[in-house]
Amino acid sequence: GVVASPMVGTAYLSPEPGANAFVTIGQQVREGETLMIVDAMKTMNHIPSPRSGTVKRILVDDGSPVEFGSPLMVVE
């Protein structure tokens, strides 16, 4: 159930500073629902859930750099 980063960039867990996170651990999500944003060269790319399920783990911190293929979250 690992959701991997499709690009190099900076991971953001909420839509803007001070806002609530898109998802929290234990939350039910639907396929296609936004889990987080990866900023790549000032383009905010929404990362959708590849499946419906429960967010089990969040593997990155808000504002942390990510590489292509880095694990971001676990949705089972």
PDB file of N, CA and C in Angstrom:
ATOM      1  N   GLY A   1       0.781  -1.211   0.000  1.00  0.00           N
ATOM      2  CA  GLY A   1       0.000   0.000   0.000  1.00  0.00           C
ATOM      3  C   GLY A   1       0.815   1.265   0.000  1.00  0.00           C
ATOM      4  N   VAL A   2       2.113   1.182  -0.347  1.00  0.00           N
ATOM      5  CA  VAL A   2       2.953   2.374  -0.333  1.00  0.00           C
ATOM      6  C   VAL A   2       2.615   3.279  -1.521  1.00  0.00           C
ATOM      7  N   VAL A   3       2.463   4.560  -1.247  1.00  0.00           N
ATOM      8  CA  VAL A   3       2.274   5.569  -2.289  1.00  0.00           C
ATOM      9  C   VAL A   3       3.635   6.230  -2.485  1.00  0.00           C
ATOM     10  N   ALA A   4       4.179   6.135  -3.699  1.00  0.00           N
ATOM     11  CA  ALA A   4       5.508   6.675  -3.987  1.00  0.00           C
ATOM     12  C   ALA A   4       5.409   8.007  -4.719  1.00  0.00           C
ATOM     13  N   SER A   5       6.447   8.814  -4.552  1.00  0.00           N
ATOM     14  CA  SER A   5       6.483  10.109  -5.230  1.00  0.00           C
ATOM     15  C   SER A   5       6.701   9.921  -6.727  1.00  0.00           C
ATOM     16  N   PRO A   6       5.878  10.559  -7.546  1.00  0.00           N
ATOM     17  CA  PRO A   6       6.048  10.446  -8.990  1.00  0.00           C
ATOM     18  C   PRO A   6       7.093  11.413  -9.548  1.00  0.00           C
ATOM     19  N   MET A   7       7.710  12.219  -8.663  1.00  0.00           N
ATOM     20  CA  MET A   7       8.651  13.243  -9.135  1.00  0.00           C
ATOM     21  C   MET A   7       9.561  13.699  -8.003  1.00  0.00           C
ATOM     22  N   VAL A   8      10.590  14.444  -8.362  1.00  0.00           N
ATOM     23  CA  VAL A   8      11.470  15.099  -7.399  1.00  0.00           C
ATOM     24  C   VAL A   8      10.829  16.427  -7.017  1.00  0.00           C
ATOM     25  N   GLY A   9      10.855  16.760  -5.732  1.00  0.00           N
ATOM     26  CA  GLY A   9      10.288  18.035  -5.310  1.00  0.00           C
ATOM     27  C   GLY A   9      10.240  18.151  -3.802  1.00  0.00           C
ATOM     28  N   THR A  10       9.330  18.982  -3.329  1.00  0.00           N
ATOM     29  CA  THR A  10       9.128  19.205  -1.898  1.00  0.00           C
ATOM     30  C   THR A  10       7.709  18.787  -1.545  1.00  0.00           C
ATOM     31  N   ALA A  11       7.591  17.939  -0.517  1.00  0.00           N
ATOM     32  CA  ALA A  11       6.283  17.423  -0.102  1.00  0.00           C
ATOM     33  C   ALA A  11       5.618  18.381   0.883  1.00  0.00           C
ATOM     34  N   TYR A  12       4.348  18.654   0.634  1.00  0.00           N
ATOM     35  CA  TYR A  12       3.542  19.467   1.549  1.00  0.00           C
ATOM     36  C   TYR A  12       2.294  18.684   1.923  1.00  0.00           C
ATOM     37  N   LEU A  13       2.029  18.602   3.232  1.00  0.00           N
ATOM     38  CA  LEU A  13       0.903  17.817   3.722  1.00  0.00           C
ATOM     39  C   LEU A  13      -0.400  18.592   3.771  1.00  0.00           C
ATOM     40  N   SER A  14      -0.334  19.918   3.597  1.00  0.00           N
ATOM     41  CA  SER A  14      -1.541  20.752   3.610  1.00  0.00           C
ATOM     42  C   SER A  14      -1.526  21.697   2.411  1.00  0.00           C
ATOM     43  N   PRO A  15      -2.681  22.244   2.054  1.00  0.00           N
ATOM     44  CA  PRO A  15      -2.760  23.096   0.860  1.00  0.00           C
ATOM     45  C   PRO A  15      -2.027  24.434   0.998  1.00  0.00           C
ATOM     46  N   GLU A  16      -1.846  24.920   2.245  1.00  0.00           N
ATOM     47  CA  GLU A  16      -1.140  26.174   2.485  1.00  0.00           C
ATOM     48  C   GLU A  16      -0.662  26.191   3.928  1.00  0.00           C
ATOM     49  N   PRO A  17       0.345  27.004   4.251  1.00  0.00           N
ATOM     50  CA  PRO A  17       0.839  27.061   5.622  1.00  0.00           C
ATOM     51  C   PRO A  17      -0.276  27.392   6.616  1.00  0.00           C
ATOM     52  N   GLY A  18      -0.317  26.640   7.704  1.00  0.00           N
ATOM     53  CA  GLY A  18      -1.318  26.872   8.743  1.00  0.00           C
ATOM     54  C   GLY A  18      -2.649  26.177   8.519  1.00  0.00           C
ATOM     55  N   ALA A  19      -2.857  25.603   7.328  1.00  0.00           N
ATOM     56  CA  ALA A  19      -4.116  24.908   7.028  1.00  0.00           C
ATOM     57  C   ALA A  19      -4.055  23.471   7.546  1.00  0.00           C
ATOM     58  N   ASN A  20      -5.203  22.853   7.682  1.00  0.00           N
ATOM     59  CA  ASN A  20      -5.263  21.450   8.076  1.00  0.00           C
ATOM     60  C   ASN A  20      -4.649  20.580   6.994  1.00  0.00           C
ATOM     61  N   ALA A  21      -4.076  19.455   7.409  1.00  0.00           N
ATOM     62  CA  ALA A  21      -3.486  18.505   6.461  1.00  0.00           C
ATOM     63  C   ALA A  21      -4.587  17.908   5.580  1.00  0.00           C
ATOM     64  N   PHE A  22      -4.198  17.513   4.362  1.00  0.00           N
ATOM     65  CA  PHE A  22      -5.155  16.854   3.458  1.00  0.00           C
ATOM     66  C   PHE A  22      -5.721  15.592   4.114  1.00  0.00           C
ATOM     67  N   VAL A  23      -4.837  14.786   4.726  1.00  0.00           N
ATOM     68  CA  VAL A  23      -5.255  13.546   5.385  1.00  0.00           C
ATOM     69  C   VAL A  23      -4.487  13.360   6.686  1.00  0.00           C
ATOM     70  N   THR A  24      -5.030  12.526   7.565  1.00  0.00           N
ATOM     71  CA  THR A  24      -4.375  12.179   8.824  1.00  0.00           C
ATOM     72  C   THR A  24      -4.328  10.658   8.954  1.00  0.00           C
ATOM     73  N   ILE A  25      -3.457  10.178   9.813  1.00  0.00           N
ATOM     74  CA  ILE A  25      -3.353   8.737  10.050  1.00  0.00           C
ATOM     75  C   ILE A  25      -4.685   8.226  10.586  1.00  0.00           C
ATOM     76  N   GLY A  26      -5.151   7.119  10.019  1.00  0.00           N
ATOM     77  CA  GLY A  26      -6.422   6.522  10.421  1.00  0.00           C
ATOM     78  C   GLY A  26      -7.609   6.986   9.595  1.00  0.00           C
ATOM     79  N   GLN A  27      -7.405   7.993   8.768  1.00  0.00           N
ATOM     80  CA  GLN A  27      -8.496   8.532   7.949  1.00  0.00           C
ATOM     81  C   GLN A  27      -8.794   7.616   6.771  1.00  0.00           C
ATOM     82  N   GLN A  28     -10.076   7.475   6.466  1.00  0.00           N
ATOM     83  CA  GLN A  28     -10.506   6.748   5.268  1.00  0.00           C
ATOM     84  C   GLN A  28     -10.379   7.682   4.070  1.00  0.00           C
ATOM     85  N   VAL A  29      -9.826   7.168   2.958  1.00  0.00           N
ATOM     86  CA  VAL A  29      -9.712   7.963   1.735  1.00  0.00           C
ATOM     87  C   VAL A  29     -10.308   7.186   0.571  1.00  0.00           C
ATOM     88  N   ARG A  30     -10.726   7.933  -0.434  1.00  0.00           N
ATOM     89  CA  ARG A  30     -11.250   7.333  -1.659  1.00  0.00           C
ATOM     90  C   ARG A  30     -10.185   7.388  -2.739  1.00  0.00           C
ATOM     91  N   GLU A  31     -10.258   6.492  -3.681  1.00  0.00           N
ATOM     92  CA  GLU A  31      -9.352   6.520  -4.825  1.00  0.00           C
ATOM     93  C   GLU A  31      -9.461   7.876  -5.520  1.00  0.00           C
ATOM     94  N   GLY A  32      -8.321   8.499  -5.791  1.00  0.00           N
ATOM     95  CA  GLY A  32      -8.300   9.787  -6.456  1.00  0.00           C
ATOM     96  C   GLY A  32      -8.295  10.986  -5.527  1.00  0.00           C
ATOM     97  N   GLU A  33      -8.577  10.778  -4.246  1.00  0.00           N
ATOM     98  CA  GLU A  33      -8.578  11.873  -3.271  1.00  0.00           C
ATOM     99  C   GLU A  33      -7.139  12.368  -3.053  1.00  0.00           C
ATOM    100  N   THR A  34      -6.953  13.682  -2.922  1.00  0.00           N
ATOM    101  CA  THR A  34      -5.619  14.253  -2.732  1.00  0.00           C
ATOM    102  C   THR A  34      -5.068  13.872  -1.369  1.00  0.00           C
ATOM    103  N   LEU A  35      -3.846  13.325  -1.375  1.00  0.00           N
ATOM    104  CA  LEU A  35      -3.170  12.947  -0.141  1.00  0.00           C
ATOM    105  C   LEU A  35      -2.201  14.029   0.317  1.00  0.00           C
ATOM    106  N   MET A  36      -1.544  14.670  -0.637  1.00  0.00           N
ATOM    107  CA  MET A  36      -0.559  15.716  -0.365  1.00  0.00           C
ATOM    108  C   MET A  36      -0.208  16.404  -1.666  1.00  0.00           C
ATOM    109  N   ILE A  37       0.681  17.382  -1.592  1.00  0.00           N
ATOM    110  CA  ILE A  37       1.169  18.096  -2.766  1.00  0.00           C
ATOM    111  C   ILE A  37       2.681  17.901  -2.848  1.00  0.00           C
ATOM    112  N   VAL A  38       3.198  17.711  -4.059  1.00  0.00           N
ATOM    113  CA  VAL A  38       4.637  17.763  -4.282  1.00  0.00           C
ATOM    114  C   VAL A  38       4.896  18.956  -5.195  1.00  0.00           C
ATOM    115  N   ASP A  39       5.673  19.904  -4.669  1.00  0.00           N
ATOM    116  CA  ASP A  39       6.046  21.110  -5.414  1.00  0.00           C
ATOM    117  C   ASP A  39       7.289  20.792  -6.233  1.00  0.00           C
ATOM    118  N   ALA A  40       7.152  20.858  -7.542  1.00  0.00           N
ATOM    119  CA  ALA A  40       8.281  20.639  -8.448  1.00  0.00           C
ATOM    120  C   ALA A  40       8.438  21.890  -9.301  1.00  0.00           C
ATOM    121  N   MET A  41       9.498  22.638  -9.059  1.00  0.00           N
ATOM    122  CA  MET A  41       9.780  23.872  -9.811  1.00  0.00           C
ATOM    123  C   MET A  41       8.586  24.826  -9.806  1.00  0.00           C
ATOM    124  N   LYS A  42       8.054  25.075  -8.614  1.00  0.00           N
ATOM    125  CA  LYS A  42       6.935  26.010  -8.382  1.00  0.00           C
ATOM    126  C   LYS A  42       5.608  25.557  -8.993  1.00  0.00           C
ATOM    127  N   THR A  43       5.524  24.293  -9.363  1.00  0.00           N
ATOM    128  CA  THR A  43       4.257  23.717  -9.818  1.00  0.00           C
ATOM    129  C   THR A  43       3.759  22.792  -8.717  1.00  0.00           C
ATOM    130  N   MET A  44       2.564  23.085  -8.182  1.00  0.00           N
ATOM    131  CA  MET A  44       2.002  22.283  -7.096  1.00  0.00           C
ATOM    132  C   MET A  44       1.239  21.098  -7.687  1.00  0.00           C
ATOM    133  N   ASN A  45       1.806  19.906  -7.534  1.00  0.00           N
ATOM    134  CA  ASN A  45       1.232  18.683  -8.095  1.00  0.00           C
ATOM    135  C   ASN A  45       0.498  17.911  -7.003  1.00  0.00           C
ATOM    136  N   HIS A  46      -0.809  17.767  -7.159  1.00  0.00           N
ATOM    137  CA  HIS A  46      -1.602  17.008  -6.201  1.00  0.00           C
ATOM    138  C   HIS A  46      -1.304  15.522  -6.388  1.00  0.00           C
ATOM    139  N   ILE A  47      -1.052  14.836  -5.280  1.00  0.00           N
ATOM    140  CA  ILE A  47      -0.775  13.399  -5.312  1.00  0.00           C
ATOM    141  C   ILE A  47      -2.058  12.680  -4.897  1.00  0.00           C
ATOM    142  N   PRO A  48      -2.691  11.967  -5.837  1.00  0.00           N
ATOM    143  CA  PRO A  48      -3.956  11.302  -5.528  1.00  0.00           C
ATOM    144  C   PRO A  48      -3.728   9.923  -4.902  1.00  0.00           C
ATOM    145  N   SER A  49      -4.706   9.481  -4.142  1.00  0.00           N
ATOM    146  CA  SER A  49      -4.649   8.130  -3.593  1.00  0.00           C
ATOM    147  C   SER A  49      -4.878   7.126  -4.725  1.00  0.00           C
ATOM    148  N   PRO A  50      -4.006   6.129  -4.851  1.00  0.00           N
ATOM    149  CA  PRO A  50      -4.169   5.144  -5.924  1.00  0.00           C
ATOM    150  C   PRO A  50      -5.284   4.138  -5.649  1.00  0.00           C
ATOM    151  N   ARG A  51      -5.792   4.133  -4.419  1.00  0.00           N
ATOM    152  CA  ARG A  51      -6.836   3.175  -4.043  1.00  0.00           C
ATOM    153  C   ARG A  51      -7.648   3.736  -2.882  1.00  0.00           C
ATOM    154  N   SER A  52      -8.812   3.193  -2.676  1.00  0.00           N
ATOM    155  CA  SER A  52      -9.592   3.528  -1.483  1.00  0.00           C
ATOM    156  C   SER A  52      -9.037   2.719  -0.318  1.00  0.00           C
ATOM    157  N   GLY A  53      -9.063   3.300   0.862  1.00  0.00           N
ATOM    158  CA  GLY A  53      -8.564   2.581   2.032  1.00  0.00           C
ATOM    159  C   GLY A  53      -8.346   3.523   3.196  1.00  0.00           C
ATOM    160  N   THR A  54      -7.467   3.095   4.113  1.00  0.00           N
ATOM    161  CA  THR A  54      -7.159   3.841   5.322  1.00  0.00           C
ATOM    162  C   THR A  54      -5.706   4.286   5.284  1.00  0.00           C
ATOM    163  N   VAL A  55      -5.461   5.535   5.670  1.00  0.00           N
ATOM    164  CA  VAL A  55      -4.083   6.031   5.768  1.00  0.00           C
ATOM    165  C   VAL A  55      -3.460   5.385   7.004  1.00  0.00           C
ATOM    166  N   LYS A  56      -2.456   4.533   6.783  1.00  0.00           N
ATOM    167  CA  LYS A  56      -1.804   3.810   7.877  1.00  0.00           C
ATOM    168  C   LYS A  56      -0.582   4.546   8.407  1.00  0.00           C
ATOM    169  N   ARG A  57       0.201   5.139   7.502  1.00  0.00           N
ATOM    170  CA  ARG A  57       1.418   5.855   7.906  1.00  0.00           C
ATOM    171  C   ARG A  57       1.665   7.017   6.948  1.00  0.00           C
ATOM    172  N   ILE A  58       2.232   8.085   7.486  1.00  0.00           N
ATOM    173  CA  ILE A  58       2.715   9.208   6.682  1.00  0.00           C
ATOM    174  C   ILE A  58       4.229   9.191   6.855  1.00  0.00           C
ATOM    175  N   LEU A  59       4.939   8.995   5.750  1.00  0.00           N
ATOM    176  CA  LEU A  59       6.368   8.717   5.803  1.00  0.00           C
ATOM    177  C   LEU A  59       7.257   9.929   5.543  1.00  0.00           C
ATOM    178  N   VAL A  60       6.680  11.093   5.307  1.00  0.00           N
ATOM    179  CA  VAL A  60       7.458  12.315   5.074  1.00  0.00           C
ATOM    180  C   VAL A  60       6.950  13.423   5.993  1.00  0.00           C
ATOM    181  N   ASP A  61       7.833  14.357   6.274  1.00  0.00           N
ATOM    182  CA  ASP A  61       7.465  15.538   7.053  1.00  0.00           C
ATOM    183  C   ASP A  61       7.050  16.655   6.109  1.00  0.00           C
ATOM    184  N   ASP A  62       6.205  17.537   6.596  1.00  0.00           N
ATOM    185  CA  ASP A  62       5.775  18.681   5.796  1.00  0.00           C
ATOM    186  C   ASP A  62       6.988  19.526   5.422  1.00  0.00           C
ATOM    187  N   GLY A  63       7.121  19.834   4.134  1.00  0.00           N
ATOM    188  CA  GLY A  63       8.217  20.661   3.659  1.00  0.00           C
ATOM    189  C   GLY A  63       9.510  19.914   3.390  1.00  0.00           C
ATOM    190  N   SER A  64       9.462  18.584   3.462  1.00  0.00           N
ATOM    191  CA  SER A  64      10.687  17.809   3.240  1.00  0.00           C
ATOM    192  C   SER A  64      10.899  17.506   1.760  1.00  0.00           C
ATOM    193  N   PRO A  65      12.172  17.449   1.329  1.00  0.00           N
ATOM    194  CA  PRO A  65      12.464  17.106  -0.060  1.00  0.00           C
ATOM    195  C   PRO A  65      12.198  15.624  -0.313  1.00  0.00           C
ATOM    196  N   VAL A  66      11.708  15.308  -1.506  1.00  0.00           N
ATOM    197  CA  VAL A  66      11.471  13.916  -1.893  1.00  0.00           C
ATOM    198  C   VAL A  66      12.094  13.660  -3.261  1.00  0.00           C
ATOM    199  N   GLU A  67      12.477  12.432  -3.488  1.00  0.00           N
ATOM    200  CA  GLU A  67      13.038  12.002  -4.758  1.00  0.00           C
ATOM    201  C   GLU A  67      11.983  11.200  -5.512  1.00  0.00           C
ATOM    202  N   PHE A  68      12.205  10.998  -6.804  1.00  0.00           N
ATOM    203  CA  PHE A  68      11.341  10.127  -7.595  1.00  0.00           C
ATOM    204  C   PHE A  68      11.341   8.744  -6.963  1.00  0.00           C
ATOM    205  N   GLY A  69      10.177   8.188  -6.696  1.00  0.00           N
ATOM    206  CA  GLY A  69      10.045   6.856  -6.123  1.00  0.00           C
ATOM    207  C   GLY A  69      10.122   6.790  -4.614  1.00  0.00           C
ATOM    208  N   SER A  70      10.364   7.929  -3.944  1.00  0.00           N
ATOM    209  CA  SER A  70      10.404   7.939  -2.479  1.00  0.00           C
ATOM    210  C   SER A  70       9.041   7.556  -1.911  1.00  0.00           C
ATOM    211  N   PRO A  71       9.002   6.704  -0.879  1.00  0.00           N
ATOM    212  CA  PRO A  71       7.717   6.393  -0.249  1.00  0.00           C
ATOM    213  C   PRO A  71       7.176   7.607   0.495  1.00  0.00           C
ATOM    214  N   LEU A  72       5.924   7.941   0.257  1.00  0.00           N
ATOM    215  CA  LEU A  72       5.294   9.113   0.867  1.00  0.00           C
ATOM    216  C   LEU A  72       4.322   8.736   1.985  1.00  0.00           C
ATOM    217  N   MET A  73       3.544   7.685   1.719  1.00  0.00           N
ATOM    218  CA  MET A  73       2.436   7.334   2.593  1.00  0.00           C
ATOM    219  C   MET A  73       2.095   5.868   2.384  1.00  0.00           C
ATOM    220  N   VAL A  74       1.425   5.275   3.381  1.00  0.00           N
ATOM    221  CA  VAL A  74       0.905   3.921   3.245  1.00  0.00           C
ATOM    222  C   VAL A  74      -0.618   3.996   3.340  1.00  0.00           C
ATOM    223  N   VAL A  75      -1.292   3.526   2.290  1.00  0.00           N
ATOM    224  CA  VAL A  75      -2.760   3.480   2.249  1.00  0.00           C
ATOM    225  C   VAL A  75      -3.146   2.036   2.003  1.00  0.00           C
ATOM    226  N   GLU A  76      -3.850   1.439   2.949  1.00  0.00           N
ATOM    227  CA  GLU A  76      -4.268   0.032   2.800  1.00  0.00           C
ATOM    228  C   GLU A  76      -5.769  -0.097   2.929  1.00  0.00           C
TER     229      GLU A  76
END
